[in-house]
């Protein structure tokens, strides 16, 4: 199921599926770590899923690349100071929620209205980091977010409703949401969610500790990898205990040969 990003928007649909006896795999970002941002609705959905004997979980592009990959990298170190990721995807010009940024494409960076918040709310970066924290056994003390411009690295051309627009290098080409979690163990978890015109889906994770570890990955067909990872989670959804599950409580995805 992929109808919306938040539990508030999907609760009714989730409960309809659950009461019909159907397990759910969703691409909704808040379901990656549902108790982190909406514990009330999470408790309701969890109780309903247990009552009807089905499972509810999230998957999608972020499954392997934004949660389980960094968890695996962090497993290499014996001491961890900081986990930081930069995950880049194409900027969706046609999405209505991006209209304000679309109007600034090609403008000087100084014109971008920087936003800072101590309450990042639900979203892919916030939920992914909370799933990672849970997978590491870390307690989150505080969260904060900053939204800034994504910068064009080369000349770009984008088609907007009012016509074609050229974006010069060094000007606004999208947006970057940075979420930082502070944990009781002193480990910093940081994720830069970059949406840039003309970009492909790429992930760059850096682990600072003993030893330092760094890895870059790319799933150029982000929409395809969203669908394939959801399909790959079907067996887990059928075999896991009934209830609502944080993504990091599930095993990492793996290829399963048919036949």
Coordinates of C-alpha atoms in Angstrom, one line a residue:
X1 CA 0.0 0.0 0.0
X2 CA 1.4 3.4 -0.9
X3 CA -1.3 6.1 -0.5
X4 CA 0.4 8.7 1.7
X5 CA 3.5 9.2 3.9
X6 CA 2.0 9.7 7.4
X7 CA 0.0 7.6 9.8
X8 CA -2.6 10.3 10.1
X9 CA -3.3 10.1 6.4
X10 CA -3.2 6.3 6.1
X11 CA -4.7 5.1 9.5
X12 CA -8.2 4.4 8.1
X13 CA -6.9 2.5 5.1
X14 CA -4.5 0.5 7.2
X15 CA -7.3 -0.5 9.6
X16 CA -9.6 -1.4 6.8
X17 CA -6.9 -3.8 5.4
X18 CA -6.2 -5.2 8.9
X19 CA -9.9 -5.8 9.7
X20 CA -10.2 -7.6 6.4
X21 CA -7.5 -10.0 7.5
X22 CA -4.8 -8.6 5.1
X23 CA -1.2 -7.9 6.1
X24 CA 0.2 -4.6 4.9
X25 CA 3.6 -3.6 3.4
X26 CA 3.6 0.2 3.0
X27 CA 5.9 2.7 1.4
X28 CA 4.7 5.3 3.9
X29 CA 7.8 6.8 5.4
X30 CA 6.4 7.3 9.0
X31 CA 5.8 3.5 9.2
X32 CA 9.6 3.0 9.1
X33 CA 9.7 3.9 12.8
X34 CA 6.1 4.7 13.7
X35 CA 6.4 5.0 17.5
X36 CA 9.0 7.8 17.1
X37 CA 6.5 10.3 15.7
X38 CA 3.0 9.0 16.3
X39 CA 2.9 6.6 19.3
X40 CA -0.9 6.9 19.7
X41 CA -1.8 5.8 16.2
X42 CA 1.0 3.2 16.3
X43 CA -0.5 1.6 19.4
X44 CA -4.0 1.5 17.7
X45 CA -2.7 -0.1 14.5
X46 CA -0.4 -2.5 16.5
X47 CA -3.3 -3.7 18.7
X48 CA -5.6 -4.2 15.7
X49 CA -3.0 -6.1 13.7
X50 CA -2.4 -8.4 16.7
X51 CA -6.1 -8.9 17.2
X52 CA -6.6 -9.9 13.5
X53 CA -3.4 -11.9 13.3
X54 CA -1.7 -9.9 10.5
X55 CA 1.5 -7.9 10.2
X56 CA 2.1 -4.2 9.2
X57 CA 5.5 -3.0 8.1
X58 CA 7.2 -0.5 5.8
X59 CA 9.6 -1.1 3.0
X60 CA 10.6 0.7 -0.3
X61 CA 13.8 2.4 -1.5
X62 CA 14.8 3.3 2.0
X63 CA 14.6 -0.3 3.3
X64 CA 18.0 -1.6 2.3
X65 CA 19.7 1.7 1.4
X66 CA 18.7 4.1 4.2
X67 CA 18.3 1.7 7.1
X68 CA 19.9 -1.7 6.8
X69 CA 22.9 -0.6 4.8
X70 CA 24.1 1.9 7.4
X71 CA 23.3 -0.6 10.2
X72 CA 25.6 -3.1 8.5
X73 CA 28.4 -0.6 8.1
X74 CA 28.1 0.4 11.7
X75 CA 28.4 -3.2 12.6
X76 CA 32.0 -3.1 11.4
X77 CA 33.3 -0.7 14.1
X78 CA 34.1 -1.4 17.7
X79 CA 33.5 2.3 18.7
X80 CA 31.1 4.6 17.0
X81 CA 31.1 8.4 17.2
X82 CA 29.0 9.5 14.2
X83 CA 27.0 8.0 11.4
X84 CA 26.3 10.4 8.6
X85 CA 24.5 9.8 5.3
X86 CA 23.8 11.9 2.2
X87 CA 21.0 10.4 0.2
X88 CA 20.2 12.1 -3.1
X89 CA 17.1 11.7 -5.3
X90 CA 15.6 13.6 -8.2
X91 CA 13.7 16.8 -7.4
X92 CA 10.0 16.3 -8.2
X93 CA 9.1 19.5 -10.1
X94 CA 5.5 18.5 -10.7
X95 CA 4.7 17.7 -7.0
X96 CA 2.4 20.4 -5.6
X97 CA 4.3 20.5 -2.3
X98 CA 7.4 21.5 -4.1
X99 CA 5.8 24.5 -5.8
X100 CA 7.6 27.1 -3.6
X101 CA 11.0 25.6 -4.3
X102 CA 10.2 25.2 -8.0
X103 CA 9.7 28.9 -8.3
X104 CA 13.3 29.5 -6.9
X105 CA 15.1 27.1 -9.3
X106 CA 18.0 28.9 -10.9
X107 CA 17.9 31.7 -8.3
X108 CA 20.9 32.7 -6.1
X109 CA 21.3 30.5 -3.0
X110 CA 20.8 33.6 -0.8
X111 CA 17.1 33.7 -1.8
X112 CA 16.4 30.3 -0.3
X113 CA 14.3 30.6 2.9
X114 CA 16.4 28.4 5.4
X115 CA 14.2 26.6 7.9
X116 CA 15.4 25.3 11.3
X117 CA 13.3 23.3 13.7
X118 CA 13.7 21.3 17.0
X119 CA 10.7 19.2 15.9
X120 CA 11.5 17.6 12.5
X121 CA 8.2 15.7 12.4
X122 CA 7.6 12.6 10.2
X123 CA 9.6 12.2 7.0
X124 CA 11.9 9.7 5.4
X125 CA 15.1 11.1 7.0
X126 CA 13.6 11.4 10.5
X127 CA 12.0 8.0 10.4
X128 CA 15.0 6.3 8.9
X129 CA 17.4 7.6 11.6
X130 CA 15.0 6.6 14.3
X131 CA 14.8 3.1 12.8
X132 CA 18.6 3.0 12.8
X133 CA 18.8 4.2 16.4
X134 CA 16.4 1.4 17.4
X135 CA 18.5 -1.1 15.5
X136 CA 21.6 0.0 17.3
X137 CA 19.9 0.0 20.7
X138 CA 20.4 3.8 21.1
X139 CA 18.1 6.1 23.0
X140 CA 17.3 9.4 21.2
X141 CA 17.4 12.5 23.4
X142 CA 16.8 15.3 20.9
X143 CA 16.2 15.8 17.2
X144 CA 16.6 18.9 15.0
X145 CA 16.3 19.6 11.3
X146 CA 17.5 22.3 8.8
X147 CA 16.1 22.8 5.3
X148 CA 18.5 24.6 2.9
X149 CA 19.0 24.8 -0.9
X150 CA 20.4 22.0 -3.0
X151 CA 23.0 23.5 -5.2
X152 CA 23.4 22.8 -8.9
X153 CA 26.7 21.2 -9.7
X154 CA 26.5 21.7 -13.5
X155 CA 24.2 23.6 -15.9
X156 CA 20.7 22.1 -16.0
X157 CA 17.6 22.6 -17.9
X158 CA 14.2 21.9 -16.4
X159 CA 10.7 22.1 -17.8
X160 CA 8.3 24.1 -15.6
X161 CA 4.6 25.0 -16.1
X162 CA 5.6 28.4 -17.3
X163 CA 8.2 27.1 -19.7
X164 CA 11.8 25.9 -19.9
X165 CA 14.3 27.3 -17.3
X166 CA 18.1 27.0 -17.2
X167 CA 19.8 26.5 -13.9
X168 CA 23.4 27.7 -13.7
X169 CA 26.0 25.9 -11.5
X170 CA 26.0 27.2 -8.0
X171 CA 22.3 28.3 -8.0
X172 CA 19.2 26.7 -6.4
X173 CA 18.4 23.3 -7.9
X174 CA 16.2 21.8 -5.2
X175 CA 16.2 21.4 -1.4
X176 CA 18.2 19.6 1.3
X177 CA 16.6 18.5 4.6
X178 CA 19.2 17.6 7.2
X179 CA 18.0 15.7 10.3
X180 CA 20.3 15.2 13.3
X181 CA 19.6 12.9 16.3
X182 CA 21.4 13.2 19.6
X183 CA 21.6 10.0 21.6
X184 CA 22.3 9.2 25.2
X185 CA 25.4 7.3 24.2
X186 CA 26.9 10.4 22.5
X187 CA 26.5 8.9 19.1
X188 CA 25.4 11.4 16.5
X189 CA 23.1 10.2 13.7
X190 CA 22.8 12.6 10.7
X191 CA 21.0 12.3 7.4
X192 CA 21.0 14.8 4.5
X193 CA 18.0 14.1 2.3
X194 CA 18.9 15.9 -1.0
X195 CA 16.3 16.5 -3.7
X196 CA 18.1 17.9 -6.8
X197 CA 17.0 18.5 -10.3
X198 CA 18.6 16.0 -12.7
X199 CA 20.0 13.8 -9.9
X200 CA 19.9 10.0 -9.7
X201 CA 19.2 8.1 -6.5
X202 CA 22.5 7.7 -4.7
X203 CA 23.5 7.0 -1.1
X204 CA 26.8 8.0 0.6
X205 CA 27.3 6.7 4.2
X206 CA 30.2 7.6 6.5
X207 CA 30.8 5.9 9.8
X208 CA 33.2 7.7 12.1
X209 CA 34.7 5.4 14.8
X210 CA 37.2 2.6 15.1
X211 CA 37.7 2.0 12.2
X212 CA 36.2 4.7 9.9
X213 CA 34.1 3.2 7.2
X214 CA 32.6 4.8 4.0
X215 CA 30.4 3.4 1.2
X216 CA 28.7 4.8 -1.8
X217 CA 25.7 3.1 -3.5
X218 CA 23.4 3.9 -6.3
X219 CA 20.0 2.5 -7.3
X220 CA 19.5 4.7 -10.4
X221 CA 15.9 3.4 -10.8
X222 CA 14.6 4.6 -7.5
X223 CA 10.9 3.9 -8.2
X224 CA 11.7 0.4 -9.4
X225 CA 13.8 -0.4 -6.3
X226 CA 11.0 0.9 -4.2
X227 CA 8.7 -1.7 -5.7
X228 CA 11.2 -4.6 -5.8
X229 CA 12.1 -4.2 -2.1
X230 CA 8.4 -4.1 -1.1
X231 CA 7.9 -7.4 -3.1
X232 CA 11.0 -8.9 -1.4
X233 CA 9.4 -8.1 2.0
X234 CA 6.3 -10.3 1.3
X235 CA 7.8 -13.4 2.9
X236 CA 8.8 -11.5 6.0
X237 CA 5.3 -10.0 6.3
X238 CA 3.9 -13.5 6.1
X239 CA 6.3 -15.1 8.7
X240 CA 6.8 -12.3 11.2
X241 CA 4.7 -12.2 14.4
X242 CA 1.4 -10.3 14.1
X243 CA 1.6 -6.6 14.9
X244 CA 3.2 -3.3 13.7
X245 CA 6.9 -3.5 13.1
X246 CA 9.7 -1.0 13.1
X247 CA 11.8 -1.7 9.9
X248 CA 15.1 -2.3 11.8
X249 CA 13.4 -5.1 13.8
X250 CA 13.2 -7.1 10.6
X251 CA 16.1 -9.0 9.0
X252 CA 18.1 -7.3 6.2
X253 CA 16.7 -8.0 2.7
X254 CA 18.4 -10.7 0.7
X255 CA 17.9 -12.3 -2.7
X256 CA 15.8 -15.5 -2.6
X257 CA 16.2 -17.8 -5.5
X258 CA 12.9 -19.2 -7.0
X259 CA 12.2 -22.8 -7.3

